[in-house]
Amino acid sequence: MTADRVDVAIGALAEHAFGLLERLVAEPSTIGQEAGAQEVLAEELQSLRFDVTRLEIPESIAEDPAAGVSRNPYAGRYDVIGRRPSAGGGPSLLLNGHMDVVPAEDLSQWTSRPFEPIRRDGWLVGRGAGDMKGGFAAGLLALRALDDTVPGWQRGDLTFVSAIEEEATGNGTLAAGRAGYLADAALLLEPTDLDILLGGIALIWVRVELTGRAGHAEAALHSVNPVRGISSILQALESIEQQLNAEHARGEFADDAFSAIPHPYNVNVGKVHAGDWASSVPSTAWLEVRVGHPRRLASEDAFDLVRSAVLAVTSADPWFSVHPPTVSMSGYRAQRYFQDPDADVVTVLARAHESAHGNLPEQVTIGSTTDARFYLNQFGVPAIAYGPRTRNMHGTDEAVELASIVDCARTLARFLLDWYGTGRTE
Ligand SMILES: [Zn+2]
C-alpha cells in the first residue's frame, strides 16, 4: 500500500532531514543575517529538482499598506523561492516557511550554545530549531520520501517559499506574494504541535523614546534622567492590556475565532534600554513593545491608542510635558486573520492527519500571528499552518521533538498525495 511505502521511506530518510535541520540551526539567521541559512535551504531545494530563485525584498515594500515597518535595509537579503512546475493539470500548492529566527543574546539561562544544535532525549535544541527550522525539515522530508516512492505524484505546480523577516514585519512573504508566487492554497510549516492552526490576532510593534538631559550624577539637579518616564509608561501599557482583555472576557466586539483563548491580547515590553554608566545621567531611554489587539482596531487605531496613553501619562511630568516622548511604529502592523475551516485545504489536511495518526487533529487559533495572514487577507489564498512539536519557542533551550518531524512528514506526504489527486489514503 502506498502509505506504508511512503512511511518506510520517511523513516529511512529521517536522519537526512535531521542533518539538514542541524545545518540550518547552525546558521544564526537572525534578522539581517538570513543568507547563510537560505543558501543551505537553496541547495536542498535544488537537490529536490526545484528551480531556485533568490528574491531580494524591494525597499519599496515600505509603501505597501500591508507591510510592517522594517528597520533593516534589504540589500543582499532575500527570500528563497523554489518552483517545481507540473503539466499534470491538478491544483497548485505553496509551502511556506520563514528562515529568520529571534535573537539569543541573553545566554544566562541557556544550557547549551543556541547556534550549536545538540540532540538531547529525542529533542534537537537550538535557537530556531522549533520556530521554525524543524518545519522545513518535515516538509522536505515528506517531499523526498514521495519522490523516492511515488513517481509522478506531483500532478500540479508546487512552490516553496522560504521567507525572511517573519519575526518582525512579514515583509518577506508579502514580497513573495506581490511578486506572484501564489497558489490555490498555502500550507505554512510553522510549529503547531500537529494541530491545524487557523488564525491569529492583530498586533503591532511600538517604540517609545524618551529624551532627557545628560550629565554627571553629582550634578543630577541640572540634568534630567529620562528613565523616570518609564514607570508611568509601563503602567499605561498594562492598563491597555487589561482593558482589551476585559472587553474580550465580556464578549464585547466578540471575535468568535479567539473565544477559546482566555487572554489573547498581550502587551509585551520586550526591550528596554538607557544609558551606559551607573554614574552618568543618560540622554535617552527607549522601550519596544509588542501590542496584541482585537480586530475592531486597525493597526493605526491600535497605535493611536498606545501613543495617546503614553503621551497622557508623561504629560504630567514637567520635563516630558515640554519634551514629549517620540512614539513610532517599529515592526509588525499585522491584521487579524482566520481561515474558514470548511475550506478544502483544511479538510484534506485533517483527513491526512487522521490517516497517519488515527485521530482528527485539533483546530486552533493563537494570540499571535503568522505569515498566513497575507495569503488570506491580501491574496485571497486559503492558508493554514501545520508543523512539528516544540518547546520554549523564543525562549531558552528552544527545541523541536525529532519524532514529531517524522510524524509531521507522514501527515504531509498523505496530504500532498490527496491534494494533487494522486491518491487518498484511508
Ligand atoms: Zn514562526
CSV table of C-alpha atoms and ligand atoms in Angstrom, one decimal:
chain,number,residue,atom,x,y,z
A,1,MET,CA,0.0,0.0,0.0
A,2,THR,CA,1.3,3.5,-1.0
A,3,ALA,CA,1.1,5.0,2.5
A,4,ASP,CA,3.1,2.1,4.0
A,5,ARG,CA,5.9,2.5,1.4
A,6,VAL,CA,5.9,6.3,2.0
A,7,ASP,CA,6.2,5.8,5.7
A,8,VAL,CA,9.1,3.4,5.3
A,9,ALA,CA,10.8,5.9,3.1
A,10,ILE,CA,10.2,8.7,5.6
A,11,GLY,CA,11.7,6.6,8.4
A,12,ALA,CA,14.7,5.8,6.2
A,13,LEU,CA,15.3,9.4,5.3
A,14,ALA,CA,14.6,10.9,8.7
A,15,GLU,CA,18.3,11.1,9.6
A,16,HIS,CA,18.9,13.1,6.4
A,17,ALA,CA,16.2,15.5,7.5
A,18,PHE,CA,17.7,15.8,11.0
A,19,GLY,CA,21.1,16.5,9.4
A,20,LEU,CA,19.5,19.3,7.3
A,21,LEU,CA,17.9,20.7,10.4
A,22,GLU,CA,21.2,20.8,12.2
A,23,ARG,CA,22.9,22.6,9.3
A,24,LEU,CA,20.0,25.2,9.3
A,25,VAL,CA,20.2,25.7,13.1
A,26,ALA,CA,24.0,26.1,12.9
A,27,GLU,CA,23.4,29.2,10.7
A,28,PRO,CA,22.4,32.0,13.1
A,29,SER,CA,19.8,33.5,10.8
A,30,THR,CA,18.6,36.4,12.9
A,31,ILE,CA,17.1,39.3,11.0
A,32,GLY,CA,19.7,40.8,8.6
A,33,GLN,CA,21.8,37.6,8.7
A,34,GLU,CA,19.5,35.2,6.8
A,35,ALA,CA,21.7,34.4,3.8
A,36,GLY,CA,23.7,31.5,5.2
A,37,ALA,CA,20.7,29.5,6.2
A,38,GLN,CA,18.9,30.5,3.0
A,39,GLU,CA,21.8,29.0,1.0
A,40,VAL,CA,21.6,25.7,2.9
A,41,LEU,CA,18.0,25.5,2.0
A,42,ALA,CA,18.5,26.6,-1.6
A,43,GLU,CA,20.9,23.7,-2.0
A,44,GLU,CA,18.5,21.2,-0.6
A,45,LEU,CA,15.7,22.5,-2.8
A,46,GLN,CA,18.0,22.1,-5.9
A,47,SER,CA,18.7,18.6,-4.9
A,48,LEU,CA,14.9,18.0,-4.9
A,49,ARG,CA,14.8,19.4,-8.5
A,50,PHE,CA,13.3,22.8,-7.7
A,51,ASP,CA,14.1,25.8,-9.8
A,52,VAL,CA,15.5,28.2,-7.3
A,53,THR,CA,15.2,32.0,-7.3
A,54,ARG,CA,16.6,34.4,-4.8
A,55,LEU,CA,14.1,37.2,-4.5
A,56,GLU,CA,15.5,40.3,-2.8
A,57,ILE,CA,12.9,42.3,-0.9
A,58,PRO,CA,12.4,45.6,-2.7
A,59,GLU,CA,12.8,48.6,-0.4
A,60,SER,CA,9.5,49.9,-2.0
A,61,ILE,CA,7.7,47.3,0.2
A,62,ALA,CA,7.7,50.1,2.8
A,63,GLU,CA,4.9,51.8,0.8
A,64,ASP,CA,2.7,48.7,0.8
A,65,PRO,CA,-0.3,49.2,3.0
A,66,ALA,CA,0.1,45.6,4.4
A,67,ALA,CA,3.8,45.9,5.1
A,68,GLY,CA,5.4,46.1,8.5
A,69,VAL,CA,7.9,48.8,9.3
A,70,SER,CA,11.3,47.4,8.7
A,71,ARG,CA,14.4,48.8,10.3
A,72,ASN,CA,17.0,46.8,8.4
A,73,PRO,CA,17.9,47.6,4.8
A,74,TYR,CA,17.1,44.8,2.3
A,75,ALA,CA,20.2,44.9,0.1
A,76,GLY,CA,21.5,41.3,0.0
A,77,ARG,CA,18.6,39.9,1.9
A,78,TYR,CA,16.3,37.6,0.0
A,79,ASP,CA,13.6,35.0,0.1
A,80,VAL,CA,14.5,31.7,-1.5
A,81,ILE,CA,11.8,30.6,-3.9
A,82,GLY,CA,11.7,27.0,-5.3
A,83,ARG,CA,9.4,26.1,-8.1
A,84,ARG,CA,8.5,22.7,-9.4
A,85,PRO,CA,6.0,23.1,-12.3
A,86,SER,CA,3.9,20.2,-13.4
A,87,ALA,CA,1.9,19.6,-16.5
A,88,GLY,CA,-0.5,17.4,-14.5
A,89,GLY,CA,-3.3,19.9,-14.5
A,90,GLY,CA,-4.1,19.4,-10.8
A,91,PRO,CA,-4.4,22.1,-8.2
A,92,SER,CA,-1.3,24.1,-7.2
A,93,LEU,CA,0.1,24.3,-3.8
A,94,LEU,CA,2.5,26.6,-1.9
A,95,LEU,CA,4.6,25.5,1.0
A,96,ASN,CA,5.9,28.4,3.2
A,97,GLY,CA,8.4,28.7,6.0
A,98,HIS,CA,10.4,31.6,7.5
A,99,MET,CA,14.1,31.3,7.8
A,100,ASP,CA,14.7,34.2,10.3
A,101,VAL,CA,14.9,33.4,14.0
A,102,VAL,CA,14.7,35.7,17.0
A,103,PRO,CA,18.0,36.6,18.7
A,104,ALA,CA,19.5,34.6,21.5
A,105,GLU,CA,21.9,37.2,23.0
A,106,ASP,CA,20.7,36.6,26.6
A,107,LEU,CA,22.6,33.4,27.3
A,108,SER,CA,22.2,33.3,31.0
A,109,GLN,CA,19.5,30.6,31.1
A,110,TRP,CA,20.6,28.5,28.1
A,111,THR,CA,22.3,25.2,28.9
A,112,SER,CA,24.0,25.0,25.5
A,113,ARG,CA,25.0,27.4,22.8
A,114,PRO,CA,22.0,28.5,20.9
A,115,PHE,CA,23.5,28.1,17.4
A,116,GLU,CA,25.3,24.8,18.1
A,117,PRO,CA,22.5,22.3,17.7
A,118,ILE,CA,22.5,19.5,20.1
A,119,ARG,CA,20.3,16.4,20.4
A,120,ARG,CA,19.0,15.6,23.9
A,121,ASP,CA,16.4,13.0,24.8
A,122,GLY,CA,14.8,12.9,21.4
A,123,TRP,CA,14.8,16.7,21.0
A,124,LEU,CA,17.0,19.0,19.0
A,125,VAL,CA,17.9,22.0,21.0
A,126,GLY,CA,18.9,25.4,19.4
A,127,ARG,CA,17.6,28.8,18.5
A,128,GLY,CA,15.2,28.4,15.6
A,129,ALA,CA,15.0,24.6,15.9
A,130,GLY,CA,11.3,24.9,16.8
A,131,ASP,CA,10.5,28.2,15.2
A,132,MET,CA,10.7,27.1,12.6
A,133,LYS,CA,13.6,25.2,11.0
A,134,GLY,CA,12.0,21.9,12.2
A,135,GLY,CA,9.1,22.7,9.8
A,136,PHE,CA,11.5,22.9,6.9
A,137,ALA,CA,12.9,19.6,7.8
A,138,ALA,CA,9.5,18.0,8.0
A,139,GLY,CA,8.3,19.5,4.7
A,140,LEU,CA,11.3,18.5,2.7
A,141,LEU,CA,11.3,15.0,4.3
A,142,ALA,CA,7.8,14.4,3.0
A,143,LEU,CA,8.8,15.6,-0.5
A,144,ARG,CA,11.9,13.5,-0.7
A,145,ALA,CA,10.1,10.4,0.5
A,146,LEU,CA,7.3,10.9,-2.1
A,147,ASP,CA,9.9,11.5,-4.9
A,148,ASP,CA,11.6,8.2,-3.9
A,149,THR,CA,8.4,6.1,-3.7
A,150,VAL,CA,5.6,7.5,-5.8
A,151,PRO,CA,7.0,8.7,-9.2
A,152,GLY,CA,4.8,11.3,-10.8
A,153,TRP,CA,2.9,12.1,-7.6
A,154,GLN,CA,3.1,15.8,-8.1
A,155,ARG,CA,0.2,16.5,-10.5
A,156,GLY,CA,0.1,20.3,-10.2
A,157,ASP,CA,2.5,23.1,-9.6
A,158,LEU,CA,4.4,23.2,-6.3
A,159,THR,CA,6.1,26.4,-5.0
A,160,PHE,CA,8.2,26.5,-1.9
A,161,VAL,CA,8.8,30.0,-0.2
A,162,SER,CA,11.4,30.4,2.4
A,163,ALA,CA,10.7,33.9,3.6
A,164,ILE,CA,12.8,36.3,5.7
A,165,GLU,CA,11.7,38.8,8.4
A,166,GLU,CA,8.6,36.9,9.6
A,167,GLU,CA,9.5,37.6,13.1
A,168,ALA,CA,9.4,41.4,12.7
A,169,THR,CA,7.3,42.5,9.8
A,170,GLY,CA,6.2,39.7,7.5
A,171,ASN,CA,7.6,41.6,4.5
A,172,GLY,CA,9.4,38.6,3.1
A,173,THR,CA,6.2,36.6,2.5
A,174,LEU,CA,4.3,39.8,1.4
A,175,ALA,CA,7.0,40.5,-1.2
A,176,ALA,CA,6.9,36.9,-2.5
A,177,GLY,CA,3.1,37.2,-2.9
A,178,ARG,CA,3.3,40.6,-4.6
A,179,ALA,CA,5.9,39.0,-7.0
A,180,GLY,CA,3.3,36.5,-7.9
A,181,TYR,CA,4.5,33.4,-6.0
A,182,LEU,CA,1.0,32.2,-5.0
A,183,ALA,CA,-1.0,29.0,-5.5
A,184,ASP,CA,-4.5,27.5,-4.9
A,185,ALA,CA,-3.7,27.1,-1.2
A,186,ALA,CA,-0.8,27.8,1.1
A,187,LEU,CA,0.5,25.5,3.9
A,188,LEU,CA,2.8,27.1,6.4
A,189,LEU,CA,5.2,24.7,8.1
A,190,GLU,CA,5.1,26.6,11.4
A,191,PRO,CA,5.3,24.5,14.6
A,192,THR,CA,1.7,23.7,15.7
A,193,ASP,CA,2.2,20.5,17.7
A,194,LEU,CA,0.5,18.8,14.8
A,195,ASP,CA,-2.7,20.9,15.3
A,196,ILE,CA,-4.2,22.8,12.4
A,197,LEU,CA,-3.6,26.5,13.0
A,198,LEU,CA,-6.5,28.5,11.5
A,199,GLY,CA,-6.0,32.1,12.8
A,200,GLY,CA,-4.0,34.7,14.6
A,201,ILE,CA,-4.8,38.0,16.3
A,202,ALA,CA,-3.8,41.5,15.1
A,203,LEU,CA,-0.7,43.0,16.6
A,204,ILE,CA,1.7,45.9,16.2
A,205,TRP,CA,5.2,46.9,17.5
A,206,VAL,CA,5.7,50.3,19.0
A,207,ARG,CA,8.9,52.1,20.1
A,208,VAL,CA,8.8,54.8,22.7
A,209,GLU,CA,11.9,57.1,23.0
A,210,LEU,CA,12.4,59.5,25.9
A,211,THR,CA,14.9,62.3,25.8
A,212,GLY,CA,16.4,63.8,28.9
A,213,ARG,CA,19.4,65.9,29.6
A,214,ALA,CA,22.7,64.0,30.1
A,215,GLY,CA,25.2,64.9,32.8
A,216,HIS,CA,27.3,63.7,35.8
A,217,ALA,CA,25.3,62.0,38.5
A,218,GLU,CA,26.7,64.5,41.1
A,219,ALA,CA,25.2,67.3,39.1
A,220,ALA,CA,21.9,65.5,38.6
A,221,LEU,CA,19.9,68.5,39.6
A,222,HIS,CA,20.9,70.2,36.4
A,223,SER,CA,20.3,67.0,34.4
A,224,VAL,CA,17.1,65.2,33.6
A,225,ASN,CA,17.1,61.4,33.7
A,226,PRO,CA,14.8,60.1,31.0
A,227,VAL,CA,14.4,56.8,32.9
A,228,ARG,CA,12.0,58.4,35.2
A,229,GLY,CA,9.4,58.4,32.5
A,230,ILE,CA,9.4,54.7,32.1
A,231,SER,CA,7.4,53.6,35.1
A,232,SER,CA,4.3,55.6,34.2
A,233,ILE,CA,4.5,54.3,30.6
A,234,LEU,CA,4.6,50.7,31.9
A,235,GLN,CA,1.5,51.3,33.9
A,236,ALA,CA,-0.3,52.8,30.9
A,237,LEU,CA,0.6,49.8,28.8
A,238,GLU,CA,-0.6,47.5,31.5
A,239,SER,CA,-3.9,49.2,31.7
A,240,ILE,CA,-4.3,48.9,27.8
A,241,GLU,CA,-3.8,45.2,28.1
A,242,GLN,CA,-6.3,44.9,30.9
A,243,GLN,CA,-8.9,47.0,29.0
A,244,LEU,CA,-8.6,44.9,25.8
A,245,ASN,CA,-8.8,41.6,27.6
A,246,ALA,CA,-11.6,42.7,29.8
A,247,GLU,CA,-13.5,43.6,26.7
A,248,HIS,CA,-12.8,40.2,25.3
A,249,ALA,CA,-13.9,38.5,28.5
A,250,ARG,CA,-17.2,40.4,28.5
A,251,GLY,CA,-17.8,39.4,24.9
A,252,GLU,CA,-17.8,43.0,23.7
A,253,PHE,CA,-16.9,43.3,20.0
A,254,ALA,CA,-16.8,39.5,20.1
A,255,ASP,CA,-14.4,37.7,17.8
A,256,ASP,CA,-15.5,34.1,17.9
A,257,ALA,CA,-12.3,32.9,16.3
A,258,PHE,CA,-10.5,33.6,19.5
A,259,SER,CA,-13.1,33.0,22.2
A,260,ALA,CA,-11.3,29.9,23.4
A,261,ILE,CA,-8.3,31.9,24.3
A,262,PRO,CA,-8.8,33.5,27.8
A,263,HIS,CA,-6.2,36.3,27.4
A,264,PRO,CA,-5.4,36.8,23.8
A,265,TYR,CA,-4.2,40.4,23.7
A,266,ASN,CA,-0.9,40.5,25.4
A,267,VAL,CA,1.1,43.7,25.6
A,268,ASN,CA,4.8,42.7,26.0
A,269,VAL,CA,7.6,45.1,26.8
A,270,GLY,CA,10.4,43.2,25.0
A,271,LYS,CA,13.3,45.7,25.1
A,272,VAL,CA,14.2,48.5,27.5
A,273,HIS,CA,17.4,50.5,27.2
A,274,ALA,CA,19.0,53.5,28.7
A,275,GLY,CA,22.5,54.7,29.5
A,276,ASP,CA,26.0,53.3,29.6
A,277,TRP,CA,27.3,54.1,33.1
A,278,ALA,CA,26.0,54.0,36.6
A,279,SER,CA,27.4,57.4,37.5
A,280,SER,CA,26.1,59.1,34.3
A,281,VAL,CA,22.6,60.5,33.6
A,282,PRO,CA,21.6,59.0,30.2
A,283,SER,CA,20.5,61.3,27.4
A,284,THR,CA,17.8,58.9,26.1
A,285,ALA,CA,15.8,55.9,27.2
A,286,TRP,CA,13.7,53.7,25.0
A,287,LEU,CA,11.4,50.7,25.1
A,288,GLU,CA,10.0,48.5,22.4
A,289,VAL,CA,6.6,46.9,22.9
A,290,ARG,CA,4.5,44.3,21.1
A,291,VAL,CA,0.8,45.0,21.4
A,292,GLY,CA,-1.7,42.3,20.6
A,293,HIS,CA,-5.1,43.8,19.8
A,294,PRO,CA,-8.6,42.9,18.6
A,295,ARG,CA,-9.7,43.3,15.0
A,296,ARG,CA,-12.0,46.2,15.9
A,297,LEU,CA,-8.9,48.3,15.9
A,298,ALA,CA,-6.9,48.8,12.6
A,299,SER,CA,-3.1,48.9,13.1
A,300,GLU,CA,-3.2,52.7,13.1
A,301,ASP,CA,-6.0,52.8,15.7
A,302,ALA,CA,-4.1,50.5,18.0
A,303,PHE,CA,-1.1,52.7,17.5
A,304,ASP,CA,-3.1,55.8,18.3
A,305,LEU,CA,-4.4,54.1,21.5
A,306,VAL,CA,-0.9,53.4,22.7
A,307,ARG,CA,0.5,56.8,21.7
A,308,SER,CA,-2.3,58.7,23.4
A,309,ALA,CA,-1.9,56.7,26.5
A,310,VAL,CA,1.9,57.3,26.6
A,311,LEU,CA,1.5,61.0,26.0
A,312,ALA,CA,-1.2,61.3,28.5
A,313,VAL,CA,0.8,59.8,31.4
A,314,THR,CA,4.1,61.5,30.5
A,315,SER,CA,2.5,65.0,30.1
A,316,ALA,CA,2.0,65.0,33.9
A,317,ASP,CA,5.8,65.3,34.2
A,318,PRO,CA,7.1,68.9,33.9
A,319,TRP,CA,10.0,67.9,31.7
A,320,PHE,CA,8.2,65.5,29.4
A,321,SER,CA,5.2,67.9,29.0
A,322,VAL,CA,7.7,70.2,27.2
A,323,HIS,CA,9.8,67.3,25.7
A,324,PRO,CA,7.3,64.6,24.9
A,325,PRO,CA,8.5,61.2,24.1
A,326,THR,CA,8.6,60.0,20.4
A,327,VAL,CA,6.3,57.2,19.7
A,328,SER,CA,6.6,55.3,16.5
A,329,MET,CA,5.6,52.0,14.8
A,330,SER,CA,8.7,49.8,14.7
A,331,GLY,CA,7.7,46.5,13.1
A,332,TYR,CA,4.5,44.5,12.8
A,333,ARG,CA,1.3,46.0,11.5
A,334,ALA,CA,-0.3,42.6,11.4
A,335,GLN,CA,-4.0,42.2,10.7
A,336,ARG,CA,-6.1,39.5,12.4
A,337,TYR,CA,-6.7,36.5,10.2
A,338,PHE,CA,-8.8,33.4,10.2
A,339,GLN,CA,-9.2,30.5,7.8
A,340,ASP,CA,-12.7,29.2,7.3
A,341,PRO,CA,-12.4,25.5,8.5
A,342,ASP,CA,-14.7,24.4,5.6
A,343,ALA,CA,-12.0,25.1,3.0
A,344,ASP,CA,-10.6,22.1,1.1
A,345,VAL,CA,-7.1,22.7,2.4
A,346,VAL,CA,-8.4,22.1,6.0
A,347,THR,CA,-10.5,19.1,5.1
A,348,VAL,CA,-7.7,17.4,3.2
A,349,LEU,CA,-5.1,18.1,5.9
A,350,ALA,CA,-7.4,16.8,8.6
A,351,ARG,CA,-8.0,13.7,6.6
A,352,ALA,CA,-4.3,13.2,6.1
A,353,HIS,CA,-3.5,13.6,9.8
A,354,GLU,CA,-6.3,11.1,10.7
A,355,SER,CA,-4.9,8.6,8.2
A,356,ALA,CA,-1.4,9.0,9.6
A,357,HIS,CA,-2.3,9.2,13.3
A,358,GLY,CA,-5.7,7.7,13.8
A,359,ASN,CA,-7.4,10.8,15.2
A,360,LEU,CA,-8.6,14.1,13.8
A,361,PRO,CA,-6.3,17.0,14.6
A,362,GLU,CA,-7.3,19.9,16.8
A,363,GLN,CA,-8.2,23.1,15.0
A,364,VAL,CA,-6.8,26.1,16.9
A,365,THR,CA,-6.1,29.8,16.8
A,366,ILE,CA,-3.4,31.7,18.7
A,367,GLY,CA,-2.8,35.0,20.4
A,368,SER,CA,0.0,35.9,18.0
A,369,THR,CA,0.4,35.8,14.2
A,370,THR,CA,1.9,34.0,11.2
A,371,ASP,CA,2.5,35.0,7.6
A,372,ALA,CA,-0.7,33.1,6.7
A,373,ARG,CA,-2.4,36.4,7.2
A,374,PHE,CA,-1.1,37.7,3.9
A,375,TYR,CA,-2.3,34.8,1.9
A,376,LEU,CA,-5.8,35.1,3.4
A,377,ASN,CA,-6.1,38.9,3.7
A,378,GLN,CA,-4.1,40.3,0.8
A,379,PHE,CA,-4.2,37.5,-1.8
A,380,GLY,CA,-7.4,35.5,-1.2
A,381,VAL,CA,-5.5,32.3,-0.9
A,382,PRO,CA,-6.7,29.7,1.7
A,383,ALA,CA,-3.9,29.2,4.2
A,384,ILE,CA,-3.2,27.1,7.3
A,385,ALA,CA,-0.2,26.1,9.4
A,386,TYR,CA,0.7,22.6,10.4
A,387,GLY,CA,4.0,21.6,11.9
A,388,PRO,CA,6.1,19.7,14.5
A,389,ARG,CA,6.0,19.8,18.3
A,390,THR,CA,8.3,22.3,20.0
A,391,ARG,CA,9.1,23.8,23.4
A,392,ASN,CA,10.4,27.2,24.5
A,393,MET,CA,10.0,29.0,21.2
A,394,HIS,CA,11.6,32.4,21.5
A,395,GLY,CA,12.8,31.3,25.0
A,396,THR,CA,15.8,29.5,26.4
A,397,ASP,CA,16.7,25.9,25.2
A,398,GLU,CA,14.3,26.2,22.4
A,399,ALA,CA,13.8,22.7,20.9
A,400,VAL,CA,11.9,20.6,18.4
A,401,GLU,CA,10.9,17.0,19.1
A,402,LEU,CA,12.6,14.9,16.4
A,403,ALA,CA,9.8,12.2,16.4
A,404,SER,CA,7.3,14.9,15.6
A,405,ILE,CA,9.2,15.9,12.5
A,406,VAL,CA,8.6,12.3,11.3
A,407,ASP,CA,5.0,12.4,12.4
A,408,CYS,CA,4.5,15.7,10.6
A,409,ALA,CA,6.1,14.4,7.4
A,410,ARG,CA,3.8,11.3,7.5
A,411,THR,CA,0.8,13.7,7.5
A,412,LEU,CA,2.3,16.0,4.9
A,413,ALA,CA,3.0,13.1,2.5
A,414,ARG,CA,-0.6,11.9,2.7
A,415,PHE,CA,-1.8,15.5,2.3
A,416,LEU,CA,0.2,16.0,-0.8
A,417,LEU,CA,-1.0,12.8,-2.5
A,418,ASP,CA,-4.6,13.7,-1.7
A,419,TRP,CA,-4.2,17.4,-2.7
A,420,TYR,CA,-2.8,16.6,-6.1
A,421,GLY,CA,-5.4,13.8,-6.7
A,422,THR,CA,-2.7,11.2,-6.8
A,423,GLY,CA,-4.4,9.0,-4.2
A,424,ARG,CA,-6.2,9.2,-0.9
A,425,THR,CA,-5.0,7.1,2.0
A,426,GLU,CA,-7.7,6.0,4.4
B,1,ZN,ZN,7.5,31.2,13.4
